[in-house]
mmCIF file of C-alpha atoms in Angstrom:
data_model
loop_
_atom_site.group_PDB
_atom_site.id
_atom_site.type_symbol
_atom_site.label_atom_id
_atom_site.label_comp_id
_atom_site.label_asym_id
_atom_site.label_seq_id
_atom_site.Cartn_x
_atom_site.Cartn_y
_atom_site.Cartn_z
ATOM 1 C CA UNK A 1 -15.980 -15.282 -24.043
ATOM 2 C CA UNK A 2 -18.409 -17.086 -21.683
ATOM 3 C CA UNK A 3 -16.618 -20.367 -22.312
ATOM 4 C CA UNK A 4 -13.273 -18.770 -21.409
ATOM 5 C CA UNK A 5 -14.696 -17.461 -18.134
ATOM 6 C CA UNK A 6 -16.182 -20.867 -17.282
ATOM 7 C CA UNK A 7 -12.877 -22.577 -18.064
ATOM 8 C CA UNK A 8 -10.938 -20.087 -15.974
ATOM 9 C CA UNK A 9 -13.349 -20.525 -13.054
ATOM 10 C CA UNK A 10 -12.893 -24.302 -13.128
ATOM 11 C CA UNK A 11 -9.124 -24.029 -13.106
ATOM 12 C CA UNK A 12 -7.143 -24.733 -9.986
ATOM 13 C CA UNK A 13 -3.510 -24.178 -9.108
ATOM 14 C CA UNK A 14 -0.597 -26.315 -8.048
ATOM 15 C CA UNK A 15 1.424 -24.373 -5.510
ATOM 16 C CA UNK A 16 5.154 -24.292 -5.970
ATOM 17 C CA UNK A 17 6.581 -20.962 -4.814
ATOM 18 C CA UNK A 18 3.258 -19.252 -4.001
ATOM 19 C CA UNK A 19 4.191 -16.043 -5.819
ATOM 20 C CA UNK A 20 1.299 -15.962 -8.290
ATOM 21 C CA UNK A 21 -1.522 -17.710 -6.439
ATOM 22 C CA UNK A 22 -3.884 -15.542 -4.441
ATOM 23 C CA UNK A 23 -4.431 -17.019 -0.984
ATOM 24 C CA UNK A 24 -8.142 -16.204 -0.674
ATOM 25 C CA UNK A 25 -9.227 -15.915 -4.314
ATOM 26 C CA UNK A 26 -7.680 -18.802 -6.255
ATOM 27 C CA UNK A 27 -8.608 -22.475 -5.941
ATOM 28 C CA UNK A 28 -5.384 -24.124 -4.779
ATOM 29 C CA UNK A 29 -6.071 -26.919 -2.307
ATOM 30 C CA UNK A 30 -9.750 -27.723 -2.300
ATOM 31 C CA UNK A 31 -12.834 -27.762 -4.458
ATOM 32 C CA UNK A 32 -13.379 -24.013 -3.906
ATOM 33 C CA UNK A 33 -11.365 -20.876 -3.097
ATOM 34 C CA UNK A 34 -10.815 -20.073 0.577
ATOM 35 C CA UNK A 35 -13.085 -17.036 0.226
ATOM 36 C CA UNK A 36 -15.966 -19.445 -0.372
ATOM 37 C CA UNK A 37 -14.950 -22.027 2.238
ATOM 38 C CA UNK A 38 -14.351 -19.410 4.950
ATOM 39 C CA UNK A 39 -16.509 -16.451 3.859
ATOM 40 C CA UNK A 40 -16.653 -14.759 7.252
ATOM 41 C CA UNK A 41 -12.867 -14.789 7.646
ATOM 42 C CA UNK A 42 -12.486 -13.544 4.075
ATOM 43 C CA UNK A 43 -14.760 -10.597 4.864
ATOM 44 C CA UNK A 44 -12.626 -9.781 7.908
ATOM 45 C CA UNK A 45 -9.363 -9.989 5.960
ATOM 46 C CA UNK A 46 -7.682 -6.666 5.297
ATOM 47 C CA UNK A 47 -5.468 -8.170 2.591
ATOM 48 C CA UNK A 48 -7.918 -10.099 0.413
ATOM 49 C CA UNK A 49 -5.657 -10.067 -2.663
ATOM 50 C CA UNK A 50 -2.593 -11.465 -0.881
ATOM 51 C CA UNK A 51 -0.593 -14.199 -2.552
ATOM 52 C CA UNK A 52 0.305 -17.380 -0.705
ATOM 53 C CA UNK A 53 3.897 -16.198 -0.512
ATOM 54 C CA UNK A 54 2.778 -12.981 1.201
ATOM 55 C CA UNK A 55 0.976 -14.809 4.022
ATOM 56 C CA UNK A 56 2.930 -18.055 4.397
ATOM 57 C CA UNK A 57 6.466 -18.377 5.737
ATOM 58 C CA UNK A 58 7.786 -21.738 4.545
ATOM 59 C CA UNK A 59 10.786 -21.585 6.903
ATOM 60 C CA UNK A 60 8.587 -21.498 9.997
ATOM 61 C CA UNK A 61 5.370 -22.951 8.504
ATOM 62 C CA UNK A 62 3.492 -19.955 9.900
ATOM 63 C CA UNK A 63 0.603 -18.138 8.266
ATOM 64 C CA UNK A 64 0.299 -14.423 8.983
ATOM 65 C CA UNK A 65 -3.085 -12.967 8.127
ATOM 66 C CA UNK A 66 -4.138 -9.333 8.547
ATOM 67 C CA UNK A 67 -7.583 -8.460 9.862
ATOM 68 C CA UNK A 68 -9.823 -5.382 9.772
ATOM 69 C CA UNK A 69 -10.477 -5.853 13.482
ATOM 70 C CA UNK A 70 -9.419 -8.269 16.229
ATOM 71 C CA UNK A 71 -10.679 -11.835 15.822
ATOM 72 C CA UNK A 72 -13.458 -12.627 18.304
ATOM 73 C CA UNK A 73 -13.857 -15.843 20.258
ATOM 74 C CA UNK A 74 -16.587 -17.177 17.959
ATOM 75 C CA UNK A 75 -14.276 -16.697 14.947
ATOM 76 C CA UNK A 76 -11.308 -18.461 16.536
ATOM 77 C CA UNK A 77 -12.717 -21.894 15.714
ATOM 78 C CA UNK A 78 -13.034 -20.961 12.027
ATOM 79 C CA UNK A 79 -9.498 -19.604 12.031
ATOM 80 C CA UNK A 80 -8.164 -22.749 13.701
ATOM 81 C CA UNK A 81 -9.908 -24.853 11.072
ATOM 82 C CA UNK A 82 -8.433 -22.737 8.262
ATOM 83 C CA UNK A 83 -4.913 -22.971 9.705
ATOM 84 C CA UNK A 84 -5.229 -26.753 10.149
ATOM 85 C CA UNK A 85 -6.266 -27.106 6.488
ATOM 86 C CA UNK A 86 -3.299 -25.032 5.378
ATOM 87 C CA UNK A 87 -0.891 -27.023 7.539
ATOM 88 C CA UNK A 88 -2.129 -30.275 5.971
ATOM 89 C CA UNK A 89 -2.197 -29.043 2.386
ATOM 90 C CA UNK A 90 0.524 -26.484 1.789
ATOM 91 C CA UNK A 91 4.128 -27.084 0.836
ATOM 92 C CA UNK A 92 6.277 -24.457 -0.838
ATOM 93 C CA UNK A 93 8.822 -25.436 -3.473
ATOM 94 C CA UNK A 94 11.352 -23.402 -5.396
ATOM 95 C CA UNK A 95 9.707 -23.577 -8.787
ATOM 96 C CA UNK A 96 6.920 -21.743 -10.588
ATOM 97 C CA UNK A 97 3.244 -22.103 -9.674
ATOM 98 C CA UNK A 98 1.157 -23.928 -12.264
ATOM 99 C CA UNK A 99 -2.427 -23.834 -13.418
ATOM 100 C CA UNK A 100 -4.046 -27.270 -13.680
ATOM 101 C CA UNK A 101 -7.393 -28.245 -15.195
#
């Protein structure tokens, strides 16, 4: 069972339609999930289990995130960095998301 958990934790995802990949929780564009790369923003998120499809509009290339409170000035830089990473690394396709090892 421990080996299965380790294997699952080292798995990452290839985004296609974004329907099954959790935006904050799954590793889909970097060496770690967004919750670990942007922990403060993750804590502020009111929709921590959202899928990529739920937060990303591929027609407009806009990300819509929900927060527990308004974002403060000191958090804007983190948010800008997150959005820039997403813009560089996210493309939605009309096929099924895949797990890759």
